[in-house]
PDB file of C-alpha atoms and ligand atoms in Angstrom:
ATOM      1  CA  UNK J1190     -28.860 -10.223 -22.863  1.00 78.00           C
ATOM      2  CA  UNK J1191     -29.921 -12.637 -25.825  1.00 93.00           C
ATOM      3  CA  UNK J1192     -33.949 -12.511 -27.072  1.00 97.00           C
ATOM      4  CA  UNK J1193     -35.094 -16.277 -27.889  1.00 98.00           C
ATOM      5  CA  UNK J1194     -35.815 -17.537 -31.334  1.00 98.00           C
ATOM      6  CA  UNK J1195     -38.085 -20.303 -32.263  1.00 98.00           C
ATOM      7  CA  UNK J1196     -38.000 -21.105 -35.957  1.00 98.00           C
ATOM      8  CA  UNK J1197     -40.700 -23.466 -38.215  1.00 98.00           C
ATOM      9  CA  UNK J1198     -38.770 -24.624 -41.220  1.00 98.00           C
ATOM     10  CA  UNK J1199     -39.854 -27.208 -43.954  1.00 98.00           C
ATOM     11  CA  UNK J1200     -40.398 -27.709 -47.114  1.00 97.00           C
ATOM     12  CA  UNK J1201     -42.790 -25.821 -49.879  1.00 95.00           C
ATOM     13  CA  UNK J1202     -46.094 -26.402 -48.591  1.00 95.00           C
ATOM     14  CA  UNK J1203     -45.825 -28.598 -45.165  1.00 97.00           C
ATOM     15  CA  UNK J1204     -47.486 -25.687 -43.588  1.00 97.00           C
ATOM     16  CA  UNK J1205     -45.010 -23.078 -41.922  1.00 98.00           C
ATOM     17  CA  UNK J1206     -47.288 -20.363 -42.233  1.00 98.00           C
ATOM     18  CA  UNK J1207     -50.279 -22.109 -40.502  1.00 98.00           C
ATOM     19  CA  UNK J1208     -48.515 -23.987 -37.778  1.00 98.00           C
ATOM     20  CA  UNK J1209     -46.536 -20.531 -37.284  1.00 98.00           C
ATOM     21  CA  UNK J1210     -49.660 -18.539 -36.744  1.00 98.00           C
ATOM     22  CA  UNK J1211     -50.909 -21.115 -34.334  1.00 98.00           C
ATOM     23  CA  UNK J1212     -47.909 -21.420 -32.019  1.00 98.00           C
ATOM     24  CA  UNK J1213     -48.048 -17.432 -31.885  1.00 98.00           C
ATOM     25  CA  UNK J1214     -51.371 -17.849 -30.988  1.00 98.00           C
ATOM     26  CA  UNK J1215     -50.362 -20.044 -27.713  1.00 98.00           C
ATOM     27  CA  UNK J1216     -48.112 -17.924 -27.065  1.00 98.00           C
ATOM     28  CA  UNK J1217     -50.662 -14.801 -27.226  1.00 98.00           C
ATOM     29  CA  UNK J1218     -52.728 -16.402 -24.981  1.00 97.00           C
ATOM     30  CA  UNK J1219     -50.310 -16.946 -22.353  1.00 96.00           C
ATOM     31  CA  UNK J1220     -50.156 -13.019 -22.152  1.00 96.00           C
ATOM     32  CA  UNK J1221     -46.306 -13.232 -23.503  1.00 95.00           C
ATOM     33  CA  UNK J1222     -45.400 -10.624 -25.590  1.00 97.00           C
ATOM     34  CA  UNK J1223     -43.514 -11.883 -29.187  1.00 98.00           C
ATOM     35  CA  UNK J1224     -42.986 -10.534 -32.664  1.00 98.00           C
ATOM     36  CA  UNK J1225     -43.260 -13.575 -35.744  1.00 98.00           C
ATOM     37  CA  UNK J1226     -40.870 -13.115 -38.124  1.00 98.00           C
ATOM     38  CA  UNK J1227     -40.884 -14.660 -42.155  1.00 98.00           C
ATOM     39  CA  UNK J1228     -38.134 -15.344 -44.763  1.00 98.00           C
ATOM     40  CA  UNK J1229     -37.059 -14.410 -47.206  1.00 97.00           C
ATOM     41  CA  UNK J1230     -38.822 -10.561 -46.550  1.00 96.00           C
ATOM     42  CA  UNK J1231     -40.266 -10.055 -49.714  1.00 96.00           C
ATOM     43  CA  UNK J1232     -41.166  -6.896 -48.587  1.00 95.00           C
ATOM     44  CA  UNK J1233     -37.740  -5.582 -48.604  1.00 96.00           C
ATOM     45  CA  UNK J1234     -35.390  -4.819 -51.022  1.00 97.00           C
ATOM     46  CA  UNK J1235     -33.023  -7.265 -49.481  1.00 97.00           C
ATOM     47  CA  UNK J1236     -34.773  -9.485 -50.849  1.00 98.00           C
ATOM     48  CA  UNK J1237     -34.115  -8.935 -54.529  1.00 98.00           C
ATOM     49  CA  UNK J1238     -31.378 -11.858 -55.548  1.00 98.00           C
ATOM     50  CA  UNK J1239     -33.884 -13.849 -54.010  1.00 98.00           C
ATOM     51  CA  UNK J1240     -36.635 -13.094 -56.272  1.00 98.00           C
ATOM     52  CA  UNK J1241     -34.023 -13.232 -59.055  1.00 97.00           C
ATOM     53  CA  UNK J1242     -33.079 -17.075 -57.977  1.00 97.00           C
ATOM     54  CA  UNK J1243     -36.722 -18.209 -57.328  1.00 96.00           C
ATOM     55  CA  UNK J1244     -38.072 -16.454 -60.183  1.00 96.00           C
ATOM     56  CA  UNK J1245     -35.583 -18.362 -62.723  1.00 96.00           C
ATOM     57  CA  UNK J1246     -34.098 -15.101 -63.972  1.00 97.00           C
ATOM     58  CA  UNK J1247     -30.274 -16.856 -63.149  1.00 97.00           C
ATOM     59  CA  UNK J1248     -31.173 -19.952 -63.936  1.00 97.00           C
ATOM     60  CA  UNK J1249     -34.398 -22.381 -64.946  1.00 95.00           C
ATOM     61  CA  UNK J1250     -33.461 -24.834 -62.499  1.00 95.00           C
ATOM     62  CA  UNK J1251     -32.078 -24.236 -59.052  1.00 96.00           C
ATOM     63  CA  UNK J1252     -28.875 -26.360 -59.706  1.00 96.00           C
ATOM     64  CA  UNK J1253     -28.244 -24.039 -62.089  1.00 97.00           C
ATOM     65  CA  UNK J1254     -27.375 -21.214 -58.966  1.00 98.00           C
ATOM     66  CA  UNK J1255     -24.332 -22.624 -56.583  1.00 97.00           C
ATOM     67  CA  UNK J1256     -25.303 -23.760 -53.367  1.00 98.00           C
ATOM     68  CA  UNK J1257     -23.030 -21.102 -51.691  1.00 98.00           C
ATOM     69  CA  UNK J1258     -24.008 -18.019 -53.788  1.00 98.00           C
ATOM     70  CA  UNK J1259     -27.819 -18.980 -53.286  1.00 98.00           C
ATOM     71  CA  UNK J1260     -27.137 -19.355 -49.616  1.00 98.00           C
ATOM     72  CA  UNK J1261     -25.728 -16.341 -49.317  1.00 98.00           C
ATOM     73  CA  UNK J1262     -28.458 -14.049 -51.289  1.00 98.00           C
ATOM     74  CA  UNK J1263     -31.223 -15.452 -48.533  1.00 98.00           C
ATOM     75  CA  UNK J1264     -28.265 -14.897 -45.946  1.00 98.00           C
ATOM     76  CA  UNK J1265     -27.456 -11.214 -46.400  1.00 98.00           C
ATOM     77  CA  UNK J1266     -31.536 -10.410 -46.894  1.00 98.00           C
ATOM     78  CA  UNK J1267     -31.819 -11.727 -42.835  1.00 98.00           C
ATOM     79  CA  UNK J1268     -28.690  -9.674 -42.187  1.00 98.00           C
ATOM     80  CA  UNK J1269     -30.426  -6.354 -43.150  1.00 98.00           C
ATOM     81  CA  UNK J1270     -33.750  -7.636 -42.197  1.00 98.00           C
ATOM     82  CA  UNK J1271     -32.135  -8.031 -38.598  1.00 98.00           C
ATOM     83  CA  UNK J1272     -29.856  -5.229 -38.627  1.00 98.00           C
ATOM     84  CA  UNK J1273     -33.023  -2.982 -39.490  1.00 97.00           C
ATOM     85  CA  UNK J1274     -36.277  -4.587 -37.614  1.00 97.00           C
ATOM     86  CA  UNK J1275     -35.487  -6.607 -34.710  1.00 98.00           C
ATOM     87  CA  UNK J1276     -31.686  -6.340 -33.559  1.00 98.00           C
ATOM     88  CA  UNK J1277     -32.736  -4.124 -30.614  1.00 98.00           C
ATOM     89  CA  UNK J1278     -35.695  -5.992 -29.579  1.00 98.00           C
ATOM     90  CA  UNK J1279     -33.232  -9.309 -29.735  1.00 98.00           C
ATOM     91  CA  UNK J1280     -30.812  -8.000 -28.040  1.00 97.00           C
ATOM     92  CA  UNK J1281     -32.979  -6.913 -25.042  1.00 97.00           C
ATOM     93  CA  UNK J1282     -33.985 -10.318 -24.790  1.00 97.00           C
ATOM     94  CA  UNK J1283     -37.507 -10.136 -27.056  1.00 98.00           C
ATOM     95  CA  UNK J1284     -39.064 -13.576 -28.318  1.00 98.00           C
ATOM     96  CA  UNK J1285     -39.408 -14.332 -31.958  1.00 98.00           C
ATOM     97  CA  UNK J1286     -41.296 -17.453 -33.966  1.00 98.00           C
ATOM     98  CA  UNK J1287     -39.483 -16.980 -37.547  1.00 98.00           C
ATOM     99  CA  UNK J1288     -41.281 -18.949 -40.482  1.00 98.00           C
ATOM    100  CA  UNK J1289     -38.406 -20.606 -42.568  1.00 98.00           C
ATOM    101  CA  UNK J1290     -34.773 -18.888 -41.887  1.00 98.00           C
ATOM    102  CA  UNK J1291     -31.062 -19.374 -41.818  1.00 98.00           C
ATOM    103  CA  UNK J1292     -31.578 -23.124 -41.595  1.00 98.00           C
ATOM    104  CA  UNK J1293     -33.951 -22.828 -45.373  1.00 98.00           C
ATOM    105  CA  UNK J1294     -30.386 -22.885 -47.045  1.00 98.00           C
ATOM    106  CA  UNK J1295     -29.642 -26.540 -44.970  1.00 98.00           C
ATOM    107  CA  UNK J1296     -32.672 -27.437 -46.907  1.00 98.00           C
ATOM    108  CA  UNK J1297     -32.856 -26.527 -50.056  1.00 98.00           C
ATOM    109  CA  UNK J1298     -29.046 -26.175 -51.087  1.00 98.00           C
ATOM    110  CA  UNK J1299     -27.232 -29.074 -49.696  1.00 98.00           C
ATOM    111  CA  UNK J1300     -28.655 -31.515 -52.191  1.00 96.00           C
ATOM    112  CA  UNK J1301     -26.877 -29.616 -54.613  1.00 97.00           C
ATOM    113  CA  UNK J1302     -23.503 -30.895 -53.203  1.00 97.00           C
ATOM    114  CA  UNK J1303     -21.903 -34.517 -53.352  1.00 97.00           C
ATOM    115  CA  UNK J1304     -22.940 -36.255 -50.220  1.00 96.00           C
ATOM    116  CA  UNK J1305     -19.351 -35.862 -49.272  1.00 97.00           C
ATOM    117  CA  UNK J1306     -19.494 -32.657 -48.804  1.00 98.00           C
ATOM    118  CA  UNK J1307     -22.486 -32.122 -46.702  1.00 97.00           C
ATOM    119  CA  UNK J1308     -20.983 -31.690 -43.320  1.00 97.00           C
ATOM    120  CA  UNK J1309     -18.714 -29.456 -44.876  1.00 98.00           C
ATOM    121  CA  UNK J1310     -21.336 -27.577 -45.995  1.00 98.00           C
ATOM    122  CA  UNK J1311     -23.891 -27.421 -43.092  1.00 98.00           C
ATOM    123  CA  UNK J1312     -20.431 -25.928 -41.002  1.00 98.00           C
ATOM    124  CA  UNK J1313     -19.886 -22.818 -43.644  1.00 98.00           C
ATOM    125  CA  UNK J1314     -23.974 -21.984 -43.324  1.00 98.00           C
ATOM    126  CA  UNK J1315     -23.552 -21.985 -39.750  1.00 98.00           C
ATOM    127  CA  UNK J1316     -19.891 -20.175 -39.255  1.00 98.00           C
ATOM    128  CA  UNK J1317     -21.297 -17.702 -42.478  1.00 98.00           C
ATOM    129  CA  UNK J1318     -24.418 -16.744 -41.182  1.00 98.00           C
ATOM    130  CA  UNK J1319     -24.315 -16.865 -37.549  1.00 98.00           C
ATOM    131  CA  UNK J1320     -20.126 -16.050 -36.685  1.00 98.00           C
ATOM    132  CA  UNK J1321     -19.732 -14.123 -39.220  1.00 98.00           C
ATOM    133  CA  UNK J1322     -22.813 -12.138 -40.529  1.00 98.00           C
ATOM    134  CA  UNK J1323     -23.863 -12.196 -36.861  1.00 97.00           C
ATOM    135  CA  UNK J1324     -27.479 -13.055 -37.480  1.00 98.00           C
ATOM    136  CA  UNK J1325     -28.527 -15.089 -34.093  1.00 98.00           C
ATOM    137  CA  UNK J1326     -28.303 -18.755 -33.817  1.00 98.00           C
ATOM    138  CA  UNK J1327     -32.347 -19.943 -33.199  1.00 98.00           C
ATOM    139  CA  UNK J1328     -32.814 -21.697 -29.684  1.00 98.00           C
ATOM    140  CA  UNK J1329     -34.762 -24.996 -31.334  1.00 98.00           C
ATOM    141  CA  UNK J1330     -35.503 -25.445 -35.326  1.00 98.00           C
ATOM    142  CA  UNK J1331     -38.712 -27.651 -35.322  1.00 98.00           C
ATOM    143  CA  UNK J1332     -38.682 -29.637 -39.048  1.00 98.00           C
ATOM    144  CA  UNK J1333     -41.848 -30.151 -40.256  1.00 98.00           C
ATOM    145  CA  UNK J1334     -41.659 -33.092 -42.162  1.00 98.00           C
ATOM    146  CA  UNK J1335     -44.096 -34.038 -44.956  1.00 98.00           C
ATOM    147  CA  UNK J1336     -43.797 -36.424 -48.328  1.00 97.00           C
ATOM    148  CA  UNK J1337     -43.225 -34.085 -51.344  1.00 96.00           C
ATOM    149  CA  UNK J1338     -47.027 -35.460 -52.883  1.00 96.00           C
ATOM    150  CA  UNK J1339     -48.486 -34.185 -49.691  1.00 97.00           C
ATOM    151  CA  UNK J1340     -47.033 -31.239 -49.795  1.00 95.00           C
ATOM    152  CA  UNK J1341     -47.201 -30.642 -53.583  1.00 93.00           C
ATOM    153  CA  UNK J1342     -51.066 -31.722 -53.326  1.00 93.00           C
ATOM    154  CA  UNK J1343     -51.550 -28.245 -50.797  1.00 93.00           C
ATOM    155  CA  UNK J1344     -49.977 -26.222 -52.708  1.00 91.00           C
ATOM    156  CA  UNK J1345     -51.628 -27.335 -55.850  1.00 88.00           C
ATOM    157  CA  UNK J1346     -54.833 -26.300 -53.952  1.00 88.00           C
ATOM    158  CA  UNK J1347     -53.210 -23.177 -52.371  1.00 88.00           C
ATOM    159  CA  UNK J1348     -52.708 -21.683 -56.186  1.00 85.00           C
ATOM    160  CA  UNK J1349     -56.024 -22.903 -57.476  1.00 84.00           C
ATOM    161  CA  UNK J1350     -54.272 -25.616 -60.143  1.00 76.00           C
ATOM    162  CA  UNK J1351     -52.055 -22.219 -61.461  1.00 83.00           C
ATOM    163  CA  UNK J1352     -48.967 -24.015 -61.831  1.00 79.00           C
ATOM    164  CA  UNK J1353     -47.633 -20.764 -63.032  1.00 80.00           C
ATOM    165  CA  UNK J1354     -47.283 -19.199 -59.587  1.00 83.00           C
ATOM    166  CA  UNK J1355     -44.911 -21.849 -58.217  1.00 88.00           C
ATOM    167  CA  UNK J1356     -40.669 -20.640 -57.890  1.00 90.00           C
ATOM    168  CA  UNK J1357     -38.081 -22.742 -59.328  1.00 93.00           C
ATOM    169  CA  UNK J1358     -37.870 -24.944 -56.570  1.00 93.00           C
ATOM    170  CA  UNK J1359     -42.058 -25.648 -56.282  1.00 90.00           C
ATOM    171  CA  UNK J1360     -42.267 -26.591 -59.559  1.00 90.00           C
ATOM    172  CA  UNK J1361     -39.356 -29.013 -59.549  1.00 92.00           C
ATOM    173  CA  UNK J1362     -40.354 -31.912 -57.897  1.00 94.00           C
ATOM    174  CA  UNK J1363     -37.400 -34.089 -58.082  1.00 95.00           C
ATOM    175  CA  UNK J1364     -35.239 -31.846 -56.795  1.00 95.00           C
ATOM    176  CA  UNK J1365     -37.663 -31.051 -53.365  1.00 96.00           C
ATOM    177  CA  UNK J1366     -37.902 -34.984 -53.502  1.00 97.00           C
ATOM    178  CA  UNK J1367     -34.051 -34.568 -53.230  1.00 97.00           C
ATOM    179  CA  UNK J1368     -34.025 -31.827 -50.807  1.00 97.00           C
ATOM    180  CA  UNK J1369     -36.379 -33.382 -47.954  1.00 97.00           C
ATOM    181  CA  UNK J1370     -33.978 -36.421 -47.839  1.00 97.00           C
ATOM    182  CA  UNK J1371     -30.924 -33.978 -47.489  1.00 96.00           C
ATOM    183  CA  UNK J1372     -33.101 -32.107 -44.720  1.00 98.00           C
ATOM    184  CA  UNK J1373     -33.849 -35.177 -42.762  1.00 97.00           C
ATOM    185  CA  UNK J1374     -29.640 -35.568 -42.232  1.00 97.00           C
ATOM    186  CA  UNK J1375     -29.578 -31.820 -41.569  1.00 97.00           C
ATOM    187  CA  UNK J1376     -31.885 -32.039 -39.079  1.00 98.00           C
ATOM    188  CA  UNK J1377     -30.139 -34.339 -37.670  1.00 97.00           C
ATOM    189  CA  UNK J1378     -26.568 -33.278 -37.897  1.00 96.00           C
ATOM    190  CA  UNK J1379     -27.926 -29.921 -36.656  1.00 97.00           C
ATOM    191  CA  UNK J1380     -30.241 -31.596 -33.780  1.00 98.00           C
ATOM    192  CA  UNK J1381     -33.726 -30.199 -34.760  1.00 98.00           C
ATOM    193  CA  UNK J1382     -37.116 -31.417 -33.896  1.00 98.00           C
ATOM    194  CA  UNK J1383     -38.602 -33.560 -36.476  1.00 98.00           C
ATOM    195  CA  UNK J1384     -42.437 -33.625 -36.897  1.00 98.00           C
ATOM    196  CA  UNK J1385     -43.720 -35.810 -39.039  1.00 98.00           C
ATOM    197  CA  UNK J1386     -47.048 -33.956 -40.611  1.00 98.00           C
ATOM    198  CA  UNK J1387     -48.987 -36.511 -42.907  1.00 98.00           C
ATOM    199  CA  UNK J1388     -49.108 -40.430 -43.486  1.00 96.00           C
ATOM    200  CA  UNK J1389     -47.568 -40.978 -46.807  1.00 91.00           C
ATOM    201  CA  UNK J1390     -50.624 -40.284 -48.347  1.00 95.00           C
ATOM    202  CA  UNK J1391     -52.490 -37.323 -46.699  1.00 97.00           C
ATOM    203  CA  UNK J1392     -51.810 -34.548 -44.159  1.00 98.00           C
ATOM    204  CA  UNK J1393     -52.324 -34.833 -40.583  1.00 98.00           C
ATOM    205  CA  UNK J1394     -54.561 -32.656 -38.773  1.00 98.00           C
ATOM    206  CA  UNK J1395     -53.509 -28.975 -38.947  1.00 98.00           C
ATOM    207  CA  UNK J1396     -54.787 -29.098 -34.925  1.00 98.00           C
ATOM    208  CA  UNK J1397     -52.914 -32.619 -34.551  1.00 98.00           C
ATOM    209  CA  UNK J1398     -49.411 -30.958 -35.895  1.00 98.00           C
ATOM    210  CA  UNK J1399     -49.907 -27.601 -34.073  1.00 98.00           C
ATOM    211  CA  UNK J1400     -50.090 -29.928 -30.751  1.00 98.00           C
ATOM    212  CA  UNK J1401     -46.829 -31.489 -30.913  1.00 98.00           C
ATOM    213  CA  UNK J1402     -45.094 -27.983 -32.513  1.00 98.00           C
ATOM    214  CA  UNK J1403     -46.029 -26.721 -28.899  1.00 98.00           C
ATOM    215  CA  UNK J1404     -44.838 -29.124 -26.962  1.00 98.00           C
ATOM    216  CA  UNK J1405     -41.649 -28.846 -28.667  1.00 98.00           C
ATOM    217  CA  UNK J1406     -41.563 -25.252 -28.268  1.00 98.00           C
ATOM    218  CA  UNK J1407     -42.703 -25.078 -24.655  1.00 97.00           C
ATOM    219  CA  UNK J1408     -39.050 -25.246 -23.002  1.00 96.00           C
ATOM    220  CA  UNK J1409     -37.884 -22.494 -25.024  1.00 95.00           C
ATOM    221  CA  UNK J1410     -41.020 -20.290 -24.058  1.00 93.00           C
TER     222      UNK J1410
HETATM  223  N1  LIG F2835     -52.192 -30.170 -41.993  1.00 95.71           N
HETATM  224  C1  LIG F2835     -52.807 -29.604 -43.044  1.00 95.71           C
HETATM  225  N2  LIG F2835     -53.878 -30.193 -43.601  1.00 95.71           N
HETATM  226  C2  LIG F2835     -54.506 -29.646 -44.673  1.00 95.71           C
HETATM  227  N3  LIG F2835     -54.152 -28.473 -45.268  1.00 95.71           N
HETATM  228  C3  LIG F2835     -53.106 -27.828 -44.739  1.00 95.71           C
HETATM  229  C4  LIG F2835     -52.369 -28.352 -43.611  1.00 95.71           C
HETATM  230  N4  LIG F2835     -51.372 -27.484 -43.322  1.00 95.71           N
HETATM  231  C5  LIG F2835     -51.464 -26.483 -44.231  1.00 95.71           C
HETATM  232  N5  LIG F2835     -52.503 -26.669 -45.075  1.00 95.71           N
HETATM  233  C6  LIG F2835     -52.872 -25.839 -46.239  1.00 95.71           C
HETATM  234  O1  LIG F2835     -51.867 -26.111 -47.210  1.00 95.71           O
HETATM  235  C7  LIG F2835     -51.420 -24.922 -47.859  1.00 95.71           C
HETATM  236  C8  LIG F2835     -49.933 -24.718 -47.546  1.00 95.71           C
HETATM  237  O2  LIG F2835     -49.791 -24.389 -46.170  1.00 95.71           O
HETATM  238  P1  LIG F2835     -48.862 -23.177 -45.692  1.00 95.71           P
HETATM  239  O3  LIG F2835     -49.042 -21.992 -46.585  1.00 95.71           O
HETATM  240  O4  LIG F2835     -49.054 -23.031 -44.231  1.00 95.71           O
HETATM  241  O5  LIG F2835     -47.455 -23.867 -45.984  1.00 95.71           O
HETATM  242  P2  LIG F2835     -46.016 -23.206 -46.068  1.00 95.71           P
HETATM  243  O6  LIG F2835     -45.093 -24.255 -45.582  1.00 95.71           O
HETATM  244  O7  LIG F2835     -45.982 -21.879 -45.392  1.00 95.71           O
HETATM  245  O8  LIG F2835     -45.869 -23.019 -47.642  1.00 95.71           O
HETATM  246  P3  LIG F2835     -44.696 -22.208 -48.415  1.00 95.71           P
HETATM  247  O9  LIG F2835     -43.480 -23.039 -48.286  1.00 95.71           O
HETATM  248  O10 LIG F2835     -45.173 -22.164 -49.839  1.00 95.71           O
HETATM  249  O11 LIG F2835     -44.581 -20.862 -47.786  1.00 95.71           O
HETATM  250  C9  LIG F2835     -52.304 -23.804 -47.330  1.00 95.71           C
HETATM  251  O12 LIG F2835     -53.349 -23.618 -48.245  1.00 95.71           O
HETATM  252  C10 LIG F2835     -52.804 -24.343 -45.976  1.00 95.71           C
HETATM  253  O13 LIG F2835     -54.052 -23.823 -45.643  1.00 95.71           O
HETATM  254 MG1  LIG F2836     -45.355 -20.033 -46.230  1.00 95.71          MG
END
C-alpha cells in the first residue's frame, strides 16, 4: 500500500507556508487524519550541506554550487528525513501535504544549466531521487506562481526590512527572476498545477489562492 502526497512548491515568498497550513486545515475539518511535512528539515542534521549552500559558506552566489551537487544535499536530507519520520506511516497508506520538496531542486537548480540541458536534467532529479534514493513520487505538485517583486515585497515585510536574514538565493534577485521562468517549463514538463497568486503588481487574496489550492487538491484527498 502507497500513503498519498500532496506537495505546495514555489518560489521564496509566494506563500507555501500559509497556503500549506490552510489546505491542512480543510483537510482537518473533513475529520481526515494527515501529517504536513516541510523541506529542507532544518531541524535535522540532514540538513547541514543545506545550511552550508544557503548560508554562502560554498559559495556567495548559488551558481557558484553545481546544480547536481546542490540537488543532491536537499535530496539525501528527504532521504533520512523519510527513512526516519514518515516511511511507515507512507507506506501504510498515511496522507501528507509537504511544503516545498523533491521538486524545490526543478526550481531553483535548472536555471543553472544551458536550456539544452533541461530535460536532461529534470529526468536525473526524478530517476535520483525517486528510483534511486526511493523517496516517493508526490501524487499532484501544485506551483504557486507569483512575480519575483511580489514575492520579494512579502518577504521584505516577513524580515522587517533585515535584508540580512535572506539565503543566497532570497537575496539574489536575478537569479529567482531566472528560476521562476525555468519553473514555469518544469511545471510543465513535469505536469503540475499552476496557480497564479498575484497580478503583476500585488498578491491575490491569501483566501482567494487557498480556494483554488483545494480544488486542485480535492481528487487526491
Ligand atoms: N496572498 C498573500 N497576500 C499577502 N501576504 C501574504 C500572502 N501569502 C503569504 N503572505 C505573507 O507573505 C510572507 C511569505 O509567506 P510564506 O511564509 O507563506 O511564504 P513561503 O513561500 O513559505 O516563503 P519561504 O519560501 O521563504 O519559506 C508571510 O509573511 C505571509 O504572511
Ligand atoms: Mg516557507
Amino acid at each position: 500500500m502507497k500513503g498519498k502526497l500532496i506537495v505546495i512548491e514555489g518560489l521564496d515568498g509566494s506563500g507555501k507556508a500559509t497556503q500549506t497550513a490552510l489546505l491542512c486545515d480543510y483537510i482537518k475539518e473533513s475529520g481526515r487524519s494527515y501529517r504536513k511535512l516541510s523541506f529542507p528539515n532544518y531541524e535535522s542534521p540532514s540538513s547541514a550541506l543545506v545550511k552550508m549552500y544557503l548560508g554562502g559558506e560554498l559559495s556567495s552566489k548559488p551558481d557558484g554550487v553545481n546544480p547536481y551537487a546542490a540537488a543532491a544535499f536537499y535530496a539525501v536530507d528527504r532521504c533520512a528525513d523519510f527513512l526516519k519520520y514518515w516511511k511507515d506511516e507512507y507506506e501504510g497508506g498515511g496522507l501528507f501535504v509537504s511544503d516545498r520538496y523533491a521538486t524545490s531542486n526543478a526550481v531553483y537548480q535548472t536555471s543553472k544549466l544551458p536550456e539544452a540541458q533541461w530535460g536532461d536534467y529534470l529526468r536525473w532529479l526524478e530517476d535520483f531521487e525517486y528510483d534511486k534514493l526511493g523517496v516517493p513520487k508526490p501524487d499532484v505538485v501544485i506551483y504557486l506562481d507569483m512575480d519575483v517583486s511580489v514575492s520579494q515585497q512579502l518577504l521584505s515585510k516577513r524580515y522587517g526590512g533585515d535584508e540580512s536574514k535572506k539565503d543566497i538565493h532570497e537575496l539574489d534577485v536575478g537569479f529567482l527572476r531566472s528560476c521562476r521562468r525555468t519553473a514555469l517549463c518544469a511545471a510543465e514538463a513535469l505536469g503540475w498545477h499552476v496557480i497564479r497568486c498575484d497580478d503583476g503588481r500585488q498578491p491575490r487574496s491569501v483566501s482567494d489562492i487557498s480556494k483554488d489550492i483545494i480544488e486542485a487538491a480535492k481528487p487526491y484527498l
